[in-house]
Tab-separated table of C-alpha atoms and ligand atoms in Angstrom:
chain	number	residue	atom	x	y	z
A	1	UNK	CA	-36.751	-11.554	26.379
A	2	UNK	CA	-33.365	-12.701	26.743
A	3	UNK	CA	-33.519	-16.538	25.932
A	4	UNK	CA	-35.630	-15.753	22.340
A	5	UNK	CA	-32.770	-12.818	21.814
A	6	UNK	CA	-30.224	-15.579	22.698
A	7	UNK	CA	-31.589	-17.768	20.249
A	8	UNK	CA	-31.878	-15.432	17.392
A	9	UNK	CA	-27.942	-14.652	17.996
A	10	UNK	CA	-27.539	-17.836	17.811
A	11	UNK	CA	-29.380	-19.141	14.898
A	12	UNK	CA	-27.696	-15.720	13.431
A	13	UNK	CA	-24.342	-17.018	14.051
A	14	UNK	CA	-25.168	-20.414	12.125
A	15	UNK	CA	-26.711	-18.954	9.489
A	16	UNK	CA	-23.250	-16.370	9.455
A	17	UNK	CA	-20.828	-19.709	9.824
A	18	UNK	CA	-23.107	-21.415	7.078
A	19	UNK	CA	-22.641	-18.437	4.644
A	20	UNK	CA	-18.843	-18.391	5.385
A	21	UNK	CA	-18.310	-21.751	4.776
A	22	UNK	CA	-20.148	-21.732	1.133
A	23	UNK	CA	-18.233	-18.472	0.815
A	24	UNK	CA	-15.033	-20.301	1.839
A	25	UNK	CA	-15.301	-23.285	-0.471
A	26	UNK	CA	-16.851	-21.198	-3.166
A	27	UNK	CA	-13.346	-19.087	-3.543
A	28	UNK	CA	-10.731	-21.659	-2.214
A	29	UNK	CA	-10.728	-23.734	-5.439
A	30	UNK	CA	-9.364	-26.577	-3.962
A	31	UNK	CA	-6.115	-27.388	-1.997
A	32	UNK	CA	-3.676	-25.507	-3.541
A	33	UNK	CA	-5.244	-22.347	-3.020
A	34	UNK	CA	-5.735	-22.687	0.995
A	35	UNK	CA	-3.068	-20.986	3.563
A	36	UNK	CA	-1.136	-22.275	6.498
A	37	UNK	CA	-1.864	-19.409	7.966
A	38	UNK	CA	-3.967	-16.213	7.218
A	39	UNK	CA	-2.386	-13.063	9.095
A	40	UNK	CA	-4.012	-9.975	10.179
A	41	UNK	CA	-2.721	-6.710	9.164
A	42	UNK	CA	-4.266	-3.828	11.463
A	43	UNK	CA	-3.379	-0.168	11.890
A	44	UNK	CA	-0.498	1.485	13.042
A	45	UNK	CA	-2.988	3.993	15.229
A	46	UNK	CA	-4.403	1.047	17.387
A	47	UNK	CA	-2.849	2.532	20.482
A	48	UNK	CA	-0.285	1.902	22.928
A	49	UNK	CA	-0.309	-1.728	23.935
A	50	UNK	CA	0.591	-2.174	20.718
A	51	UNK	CA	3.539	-0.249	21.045
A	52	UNK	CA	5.857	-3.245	21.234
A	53	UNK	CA	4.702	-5.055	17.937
A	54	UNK	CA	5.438	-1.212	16.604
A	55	UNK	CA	9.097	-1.667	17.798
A	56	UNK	CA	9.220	-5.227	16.699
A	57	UNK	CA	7.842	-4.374	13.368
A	58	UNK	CA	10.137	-1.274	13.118
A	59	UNK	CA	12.875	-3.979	14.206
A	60	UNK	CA	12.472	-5.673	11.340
A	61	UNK	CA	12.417	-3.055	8.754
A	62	UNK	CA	15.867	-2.181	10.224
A	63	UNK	CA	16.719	-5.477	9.535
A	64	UNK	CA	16.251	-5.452	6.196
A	65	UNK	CA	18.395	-2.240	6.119
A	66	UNK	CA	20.938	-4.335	7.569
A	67	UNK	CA	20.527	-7.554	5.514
A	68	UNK	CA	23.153	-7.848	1.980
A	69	UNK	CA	21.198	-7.008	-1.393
A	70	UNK	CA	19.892	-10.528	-3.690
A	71	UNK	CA	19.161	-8.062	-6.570
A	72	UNK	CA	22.221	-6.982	-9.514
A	73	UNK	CA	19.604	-3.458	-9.679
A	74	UNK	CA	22.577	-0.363	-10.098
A	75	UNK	CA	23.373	0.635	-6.353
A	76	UNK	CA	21.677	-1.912	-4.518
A	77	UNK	CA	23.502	-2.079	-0.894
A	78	UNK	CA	20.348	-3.896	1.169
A	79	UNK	CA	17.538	-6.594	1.106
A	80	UNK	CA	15.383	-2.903	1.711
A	81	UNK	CA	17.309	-1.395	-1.047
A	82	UNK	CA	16.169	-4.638	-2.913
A	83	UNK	CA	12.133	-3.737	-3.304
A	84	UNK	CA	12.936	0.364	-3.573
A	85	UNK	CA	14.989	-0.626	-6.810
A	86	UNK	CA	12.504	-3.206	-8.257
A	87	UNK	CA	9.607	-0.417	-8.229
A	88	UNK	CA	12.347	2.081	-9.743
A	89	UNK	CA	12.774	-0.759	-12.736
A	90	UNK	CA	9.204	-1.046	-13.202
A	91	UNK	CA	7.865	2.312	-12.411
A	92	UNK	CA	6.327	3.477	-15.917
A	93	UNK	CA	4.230	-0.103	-15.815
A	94	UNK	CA	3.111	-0.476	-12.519
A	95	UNK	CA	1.228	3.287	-12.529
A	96	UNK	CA	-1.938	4.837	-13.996
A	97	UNK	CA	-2.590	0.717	-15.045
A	98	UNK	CA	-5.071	-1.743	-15.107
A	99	UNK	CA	-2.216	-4.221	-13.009
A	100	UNK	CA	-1.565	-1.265	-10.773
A	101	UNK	CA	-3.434	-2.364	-7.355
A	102	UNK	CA	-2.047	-6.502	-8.471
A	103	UNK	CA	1.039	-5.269	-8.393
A	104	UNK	CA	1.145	-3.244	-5.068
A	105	UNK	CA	-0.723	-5.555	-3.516
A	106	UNK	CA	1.672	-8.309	-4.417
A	107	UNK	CA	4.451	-6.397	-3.582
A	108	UNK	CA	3.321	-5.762	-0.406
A	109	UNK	CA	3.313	-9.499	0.536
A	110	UNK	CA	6.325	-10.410	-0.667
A	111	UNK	CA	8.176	-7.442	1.692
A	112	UNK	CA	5.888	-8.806	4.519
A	113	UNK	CA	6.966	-12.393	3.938
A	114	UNK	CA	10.752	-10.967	3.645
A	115	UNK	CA	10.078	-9.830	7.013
A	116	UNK	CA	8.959	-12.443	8.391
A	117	UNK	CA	10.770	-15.094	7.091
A	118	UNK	CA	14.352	-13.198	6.997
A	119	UNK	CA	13.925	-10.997	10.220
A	120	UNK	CA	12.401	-12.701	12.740
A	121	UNK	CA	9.050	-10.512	12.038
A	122	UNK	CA	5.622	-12.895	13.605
A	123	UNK	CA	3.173	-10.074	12.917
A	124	UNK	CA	1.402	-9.235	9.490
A	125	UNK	CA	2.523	-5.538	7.997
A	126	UNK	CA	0.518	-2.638	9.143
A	127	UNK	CA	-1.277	0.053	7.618
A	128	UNK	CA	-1.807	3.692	7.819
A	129	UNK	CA	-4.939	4.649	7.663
A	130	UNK	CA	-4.904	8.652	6.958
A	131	UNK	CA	-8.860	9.725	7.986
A	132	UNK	CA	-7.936	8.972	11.212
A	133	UNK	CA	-5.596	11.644	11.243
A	134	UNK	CA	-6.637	14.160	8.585
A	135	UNK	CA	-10.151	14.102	9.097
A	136	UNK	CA	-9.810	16.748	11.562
A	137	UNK	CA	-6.198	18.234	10.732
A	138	UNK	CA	-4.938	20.035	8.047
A	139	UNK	CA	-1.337	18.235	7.697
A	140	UNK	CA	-0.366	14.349	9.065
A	141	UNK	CA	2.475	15.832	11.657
A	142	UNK	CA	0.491	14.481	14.772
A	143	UNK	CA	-0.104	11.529	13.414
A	144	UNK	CA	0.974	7.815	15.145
A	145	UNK	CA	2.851	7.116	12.354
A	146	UNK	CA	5.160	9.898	12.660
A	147	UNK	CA	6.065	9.530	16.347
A	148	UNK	CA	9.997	10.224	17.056
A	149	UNK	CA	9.542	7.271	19.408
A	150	UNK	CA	7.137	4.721	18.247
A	151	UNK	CA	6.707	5.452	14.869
A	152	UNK	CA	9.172	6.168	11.756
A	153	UNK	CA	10.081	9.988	12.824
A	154	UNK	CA	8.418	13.132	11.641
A	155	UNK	CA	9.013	15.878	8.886
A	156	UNK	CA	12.281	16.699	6.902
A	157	UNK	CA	14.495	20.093	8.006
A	158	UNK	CA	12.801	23.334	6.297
A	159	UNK	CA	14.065	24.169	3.047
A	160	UNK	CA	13.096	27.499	2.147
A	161	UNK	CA	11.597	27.385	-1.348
A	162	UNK	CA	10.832	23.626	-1.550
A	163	UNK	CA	8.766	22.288	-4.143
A	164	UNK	CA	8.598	18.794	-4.219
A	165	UNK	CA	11.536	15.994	-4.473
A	166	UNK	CA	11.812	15.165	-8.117
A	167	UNK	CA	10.806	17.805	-10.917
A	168	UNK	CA	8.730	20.820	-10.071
A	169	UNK	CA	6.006	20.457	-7.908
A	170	UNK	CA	5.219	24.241	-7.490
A	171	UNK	CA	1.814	24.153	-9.147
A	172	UNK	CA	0.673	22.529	-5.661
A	173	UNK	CA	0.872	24.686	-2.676
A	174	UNK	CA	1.174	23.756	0.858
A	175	UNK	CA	4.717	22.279	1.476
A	176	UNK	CA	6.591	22.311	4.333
A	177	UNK	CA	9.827	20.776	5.398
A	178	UNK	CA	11.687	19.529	2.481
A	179	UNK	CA	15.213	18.227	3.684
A	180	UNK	CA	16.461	15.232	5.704
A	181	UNK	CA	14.190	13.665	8.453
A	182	UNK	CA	16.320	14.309	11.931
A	183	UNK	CA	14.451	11.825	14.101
A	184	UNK	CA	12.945	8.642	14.798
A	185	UNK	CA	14.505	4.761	13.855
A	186	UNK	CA	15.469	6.004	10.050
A	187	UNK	CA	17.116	9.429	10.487
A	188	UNK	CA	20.561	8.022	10.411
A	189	UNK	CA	19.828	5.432	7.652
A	190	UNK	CA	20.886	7.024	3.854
A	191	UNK	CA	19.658	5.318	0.961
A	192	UNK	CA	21.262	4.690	-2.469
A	193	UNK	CA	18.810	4.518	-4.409
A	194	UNK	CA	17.183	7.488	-6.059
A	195	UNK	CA	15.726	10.360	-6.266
A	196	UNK	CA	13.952	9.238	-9.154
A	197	UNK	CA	15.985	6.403	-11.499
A	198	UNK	CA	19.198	8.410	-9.934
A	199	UNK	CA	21.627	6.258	-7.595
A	200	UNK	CA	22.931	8.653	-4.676
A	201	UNK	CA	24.085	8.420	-1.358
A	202	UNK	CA	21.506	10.677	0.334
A	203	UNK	CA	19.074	11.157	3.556
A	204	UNK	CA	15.478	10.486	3.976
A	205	UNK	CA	13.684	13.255	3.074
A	206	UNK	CA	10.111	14.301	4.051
A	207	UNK	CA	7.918	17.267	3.050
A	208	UNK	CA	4.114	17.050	4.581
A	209	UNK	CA	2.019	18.910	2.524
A	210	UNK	CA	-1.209	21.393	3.859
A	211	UNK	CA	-2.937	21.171	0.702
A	212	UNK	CA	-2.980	16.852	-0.511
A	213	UNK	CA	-4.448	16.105	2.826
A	214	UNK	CA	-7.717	17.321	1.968
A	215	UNK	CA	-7.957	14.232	-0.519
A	216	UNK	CA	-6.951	11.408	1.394
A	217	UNK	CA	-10.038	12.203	4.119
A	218	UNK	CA	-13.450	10.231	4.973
A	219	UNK	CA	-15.240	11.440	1.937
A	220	UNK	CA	-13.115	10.765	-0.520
A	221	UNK	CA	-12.631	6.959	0.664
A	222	UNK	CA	-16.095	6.602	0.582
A	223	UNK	CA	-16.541	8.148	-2.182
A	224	UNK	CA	-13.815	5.203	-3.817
A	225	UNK	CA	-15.502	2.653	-2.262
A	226	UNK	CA	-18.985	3.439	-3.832
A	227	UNK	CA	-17.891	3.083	-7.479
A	228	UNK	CA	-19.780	0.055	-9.351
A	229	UNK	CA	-17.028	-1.525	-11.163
A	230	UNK	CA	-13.551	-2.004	-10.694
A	231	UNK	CA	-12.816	0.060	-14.191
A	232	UNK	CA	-14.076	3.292	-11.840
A	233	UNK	CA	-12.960	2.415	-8.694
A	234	UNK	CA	-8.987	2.317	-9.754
A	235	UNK	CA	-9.558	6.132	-12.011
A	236	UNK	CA	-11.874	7.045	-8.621
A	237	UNK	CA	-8.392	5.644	-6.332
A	238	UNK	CA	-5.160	6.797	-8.375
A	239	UNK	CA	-6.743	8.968	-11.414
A	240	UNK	CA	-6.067	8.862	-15.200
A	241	UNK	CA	-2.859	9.909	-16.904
A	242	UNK	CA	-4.592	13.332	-16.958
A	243	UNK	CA	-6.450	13.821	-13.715
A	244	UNK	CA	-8.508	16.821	-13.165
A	245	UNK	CA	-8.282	16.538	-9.155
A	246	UNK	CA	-6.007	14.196	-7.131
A	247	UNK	CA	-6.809	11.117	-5.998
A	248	UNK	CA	-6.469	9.230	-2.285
A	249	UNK	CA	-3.232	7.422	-3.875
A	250	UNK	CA	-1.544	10.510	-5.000
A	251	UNK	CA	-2.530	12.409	-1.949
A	252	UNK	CA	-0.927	10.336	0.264
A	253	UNK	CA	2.208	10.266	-1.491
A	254	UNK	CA	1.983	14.143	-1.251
A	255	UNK	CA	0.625	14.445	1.920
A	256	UNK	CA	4.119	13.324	3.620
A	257	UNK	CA	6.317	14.443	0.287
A	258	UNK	CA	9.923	14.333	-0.319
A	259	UNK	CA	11.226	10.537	-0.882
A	260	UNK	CA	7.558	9.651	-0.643
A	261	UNK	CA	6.300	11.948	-3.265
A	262	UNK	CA	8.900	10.463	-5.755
A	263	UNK	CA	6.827	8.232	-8.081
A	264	UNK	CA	10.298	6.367	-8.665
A	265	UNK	CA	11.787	6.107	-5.327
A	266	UNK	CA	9.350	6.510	-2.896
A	267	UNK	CA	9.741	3.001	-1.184
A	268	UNK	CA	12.570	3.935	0.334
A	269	UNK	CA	10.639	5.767	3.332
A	270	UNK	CA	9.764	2.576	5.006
A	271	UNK	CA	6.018	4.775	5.080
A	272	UNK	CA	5.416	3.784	1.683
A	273	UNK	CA	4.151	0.597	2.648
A	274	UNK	CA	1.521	1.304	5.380
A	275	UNK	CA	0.309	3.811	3.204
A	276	UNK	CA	0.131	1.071	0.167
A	277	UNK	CA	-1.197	-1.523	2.448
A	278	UNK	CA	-3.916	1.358	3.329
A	279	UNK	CA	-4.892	1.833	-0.623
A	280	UNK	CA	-5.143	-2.252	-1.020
A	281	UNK	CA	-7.289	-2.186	2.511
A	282	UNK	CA	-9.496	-0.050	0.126
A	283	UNK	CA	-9.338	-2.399	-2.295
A	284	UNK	CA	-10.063	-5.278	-0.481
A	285	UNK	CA	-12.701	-3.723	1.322
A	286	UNK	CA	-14.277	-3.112	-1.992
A	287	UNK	CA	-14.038	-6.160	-3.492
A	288	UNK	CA	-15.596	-7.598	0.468
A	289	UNK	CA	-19.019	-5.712	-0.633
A	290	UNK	CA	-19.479	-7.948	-3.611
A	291	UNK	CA	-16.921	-10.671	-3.670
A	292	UNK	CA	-19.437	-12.392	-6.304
A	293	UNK	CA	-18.338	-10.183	-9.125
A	294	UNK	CA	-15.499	-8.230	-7.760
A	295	UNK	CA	-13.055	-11.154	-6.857
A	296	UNK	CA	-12.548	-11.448	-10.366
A	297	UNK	CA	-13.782	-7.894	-11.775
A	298	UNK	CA	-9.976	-6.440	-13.338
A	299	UNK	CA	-9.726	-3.687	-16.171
A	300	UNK	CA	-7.266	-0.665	-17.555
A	301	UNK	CA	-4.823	-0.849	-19.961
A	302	UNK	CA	-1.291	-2.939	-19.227
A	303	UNK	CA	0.107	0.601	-20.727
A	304	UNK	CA	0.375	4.111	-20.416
A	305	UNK	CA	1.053	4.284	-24.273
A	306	UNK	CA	-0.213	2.701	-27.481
A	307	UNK	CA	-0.928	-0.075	-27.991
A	308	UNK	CA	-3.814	-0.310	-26.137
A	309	UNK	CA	-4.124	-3.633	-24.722
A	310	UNK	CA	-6.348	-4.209	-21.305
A	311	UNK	CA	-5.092	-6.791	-17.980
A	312	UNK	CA	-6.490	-9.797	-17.837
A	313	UNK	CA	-6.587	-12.091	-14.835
A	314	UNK	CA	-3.840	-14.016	-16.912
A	315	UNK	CA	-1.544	-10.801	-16.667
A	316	UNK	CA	1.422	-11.645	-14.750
A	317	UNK	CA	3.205	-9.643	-12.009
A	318	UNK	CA	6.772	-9.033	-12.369
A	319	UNK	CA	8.555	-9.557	-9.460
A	320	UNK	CA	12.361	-9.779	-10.758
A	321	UNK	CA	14.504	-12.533	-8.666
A	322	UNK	CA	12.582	-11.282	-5.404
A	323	UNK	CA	9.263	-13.732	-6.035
A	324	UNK	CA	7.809	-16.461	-8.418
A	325	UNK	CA	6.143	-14.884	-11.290
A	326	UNK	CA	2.111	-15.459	-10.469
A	327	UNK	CA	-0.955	-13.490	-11.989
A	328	UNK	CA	-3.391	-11.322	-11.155
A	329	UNK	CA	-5.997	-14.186	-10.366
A	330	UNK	CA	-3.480	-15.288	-8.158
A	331	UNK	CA	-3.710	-11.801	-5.766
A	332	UNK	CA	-7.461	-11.531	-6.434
A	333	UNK	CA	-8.439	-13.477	-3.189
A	334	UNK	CA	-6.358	-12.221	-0.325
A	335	UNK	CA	-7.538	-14.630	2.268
A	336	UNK	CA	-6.371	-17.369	-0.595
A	337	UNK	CA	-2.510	-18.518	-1.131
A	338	UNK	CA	-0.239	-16.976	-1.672
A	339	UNK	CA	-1.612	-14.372	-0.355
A	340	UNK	CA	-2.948	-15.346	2.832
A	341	UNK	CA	-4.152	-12.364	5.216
A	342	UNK	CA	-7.126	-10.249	5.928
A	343	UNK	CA	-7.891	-6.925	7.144
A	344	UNK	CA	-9.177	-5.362	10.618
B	401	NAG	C1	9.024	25.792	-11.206
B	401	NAG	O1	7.941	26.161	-12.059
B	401	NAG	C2	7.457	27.467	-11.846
B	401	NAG	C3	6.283	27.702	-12.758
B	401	NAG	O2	5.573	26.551	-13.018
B	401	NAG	C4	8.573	28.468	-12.116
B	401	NAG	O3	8.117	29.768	-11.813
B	401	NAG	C5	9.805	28.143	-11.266
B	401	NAG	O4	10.869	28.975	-11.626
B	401	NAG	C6	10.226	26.690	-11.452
B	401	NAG	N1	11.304	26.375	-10.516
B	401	NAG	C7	12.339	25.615	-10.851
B	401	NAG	C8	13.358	25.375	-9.775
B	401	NAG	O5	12.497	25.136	-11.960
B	402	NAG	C1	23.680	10.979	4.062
B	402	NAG	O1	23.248	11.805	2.993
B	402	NAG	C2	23.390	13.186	3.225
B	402	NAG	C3	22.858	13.920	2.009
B	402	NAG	O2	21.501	13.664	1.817
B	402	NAG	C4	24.832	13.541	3.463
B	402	NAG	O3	24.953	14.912	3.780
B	402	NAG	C5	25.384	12.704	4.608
B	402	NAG	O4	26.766	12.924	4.746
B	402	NAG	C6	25.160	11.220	4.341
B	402	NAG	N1	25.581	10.437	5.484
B	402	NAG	C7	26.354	9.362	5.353
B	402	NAG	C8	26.701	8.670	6.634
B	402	NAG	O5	26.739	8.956	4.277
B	403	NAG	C1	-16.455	11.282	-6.681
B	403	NAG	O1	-16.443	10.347	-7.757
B	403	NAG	C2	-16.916	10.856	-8.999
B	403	NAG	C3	-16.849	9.729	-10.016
B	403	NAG	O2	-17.791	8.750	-9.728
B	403	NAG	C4	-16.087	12.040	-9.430
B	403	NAG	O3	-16.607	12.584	-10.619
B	403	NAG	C5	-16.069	13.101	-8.324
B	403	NAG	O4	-15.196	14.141	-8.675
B	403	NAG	C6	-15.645	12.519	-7.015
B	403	NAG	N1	-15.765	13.480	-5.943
B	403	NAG	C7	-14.762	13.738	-5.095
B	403	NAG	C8	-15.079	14.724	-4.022
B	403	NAG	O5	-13.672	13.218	-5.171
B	404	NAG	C1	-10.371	-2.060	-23.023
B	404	NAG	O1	-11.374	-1.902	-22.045
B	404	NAG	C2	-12.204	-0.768	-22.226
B	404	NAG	C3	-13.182	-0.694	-21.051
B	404	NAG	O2	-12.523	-0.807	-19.828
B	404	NAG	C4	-12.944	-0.875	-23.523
B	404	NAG	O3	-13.718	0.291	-23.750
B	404	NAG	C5	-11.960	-1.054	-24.670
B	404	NAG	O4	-12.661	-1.304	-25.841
B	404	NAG	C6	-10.994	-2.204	-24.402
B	404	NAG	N1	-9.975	-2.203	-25.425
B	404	NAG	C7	-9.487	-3.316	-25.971
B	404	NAG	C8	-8.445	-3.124	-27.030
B	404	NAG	O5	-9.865	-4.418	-25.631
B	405	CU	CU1	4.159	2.416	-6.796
């Protein structure tokens, strides 16, 4: 009967704008902590009528290629070159940490907002999600993301022998590639900093690897995504110092290699952040299922070594000169200044 179906969708929808409004009010904490605007960050695969916020978003990153430095980091030529160096700086305490997803995730915003506000960008940043493309492939070359045309270019020149970009990666199998990419919007753009804490005039490089992108697929999302507390979802998403098997964060990195597989340098292939914006979808998507506990459910240690001493929401995230210095409660809610978008 379509008027009593009508009705139920309808008294469903109240009860749904009911719930989000307690929801709203009940995470908001006042004022201060609402946002002008909330952006949407989708996926670089939604297809092509899209393709002109690609180019427009591509634009941008360009343009922060093109922009001076604001940073005194060794080598620094670029407002990009800016955010590659800060992670270099910070590298050893922003990995295999309790403030590891914070930190990314703020990260993330402030190079969104640096697009936005210094390059024109209107959009939100865009993610990668990899199932899409490994789920039924054994290596991400098709893949959206690595279009010549609308995306950011495919693999690096063979290099026979490669192994990985920084220290020896031949204990994993499956790499191909290796040398400088040779198409797409950032083949003729060199970076200065890295590999590693090294500052060197050199290409992007890219390696996609055969074997990681078996563990960035369906199952092992969902198998992230099931873990109870936040303590085994972040050793379930990026491992332990010592991980038996790797994990969706590590994969990816590997899965395209070279610059991207550099645990110092990697944000200098502009991938780096659809890929991160993918692991704090994840995240967020996580913390969605339970946002009663898990908007302010943190743990790990603030350090790889000794002391031991665990995050708290009152750890802050160091952002150098490129952003105020705020907390982890302060990224917790991402519909919730400063951070102020959501995910489809
Ligand atoms: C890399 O390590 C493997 C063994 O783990 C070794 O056989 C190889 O010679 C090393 N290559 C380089 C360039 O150090
Ligand atoms: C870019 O770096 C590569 C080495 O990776 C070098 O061969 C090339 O000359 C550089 N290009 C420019 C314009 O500096
Ligand atoms: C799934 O997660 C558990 C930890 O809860 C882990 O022991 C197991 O290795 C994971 N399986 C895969 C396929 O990653
Ligand atoms: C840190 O947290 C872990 C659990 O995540 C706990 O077992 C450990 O006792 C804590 N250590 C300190 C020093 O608080
Ligand atoms: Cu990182």
């Amino acid at each position: 009967m379509p008027s009593l179906s009508r009705r139920m969708i309808t008294g469903f929808l109240v009860a749904l704008l009911f719930a989000s409004a307690v929801l709203a009010t009940d995470v908001t904490k006042g004022p201060s902590k609402r946002c002008r605007e909330v952006i949407v960050r989708k996926e670089w695969l939604v297809p092509s009528k899209l393709a002109q916020n690609k180019a427009r978003y591509i634009g941008a990153v360009k343009c922060l290629q093109a922009l001076p430095a604001q940073t005194s980091f060794t080598g620094v030529r670029t407002r990009f070159d800016d955010f590659q160096a800060l992670h270099v700086s910070l590298m050893p305490e922003i990995h295999l940490v309790g403030q590891f997803l914070p930190w990314h995730r703020r990260m993330l915003q402030v190079y969104e907002k640096a697009l936005r506000e210094e390059c024109g960008y209107t959009g939100a940043q865009p993610y990668w999600d990899w199932t899409r493309d490994v789920d039924g492939a054994s290596i991400v070359a098709a893949s959206p993301v690595f279009d010549p045309v609308f995306g950011f270019g495919g693999n690096g020149i063979d290099i026979p022998g490669y192994a990985g970009q920084f220290g020896n990666m031949s204990d994993i199998p499956g790499w191909t590639g290796g040398g400088c990419i040779t198409d797409g919007p950032f083949a003729s753009y060199n970076l200065s900093i890295g590999p590693g804490t090294l500052v060197t005039n050199h290409c992007l490089t890219r390696s996609f690897n055969t074997f990681a992108v078996a563990f960035i697929r369906s199952s092992q999302v969902a198998n992230t995504t099931k873990q109870p507390n936040f303590e085994r979802f972040r050793i379930e998403l990026e491992g332990t110092p010592v991980t038996p098997t790797l994990k969706v964060h590590d994969a990816g990195h590997l899965s395209v290699g070279g610059e991207m597989n550099d645990r110092w340098s990697s944000p200098g292939d502009p991938v780096f952040y659809l890929h991160h914006s993918n692991l704090d979808r994840i995240w967020w998507e996580w913390q969605s299922m339970d946002l009663k506990r898990r908007l302010t459910d943190i743990s790990g240690r603030t350090s790889i070594d000794p002391p031991v001493v665990n995050v708290t929401l009152d750890f802050k995230l160091k952002m150098g000169i490129l952003a105020d210095l705020i907390t982890i409660r302060d990224v917790m809610d991402v519909r919730a200044s400063p951070m102020c978008y959501i995910y489809a």
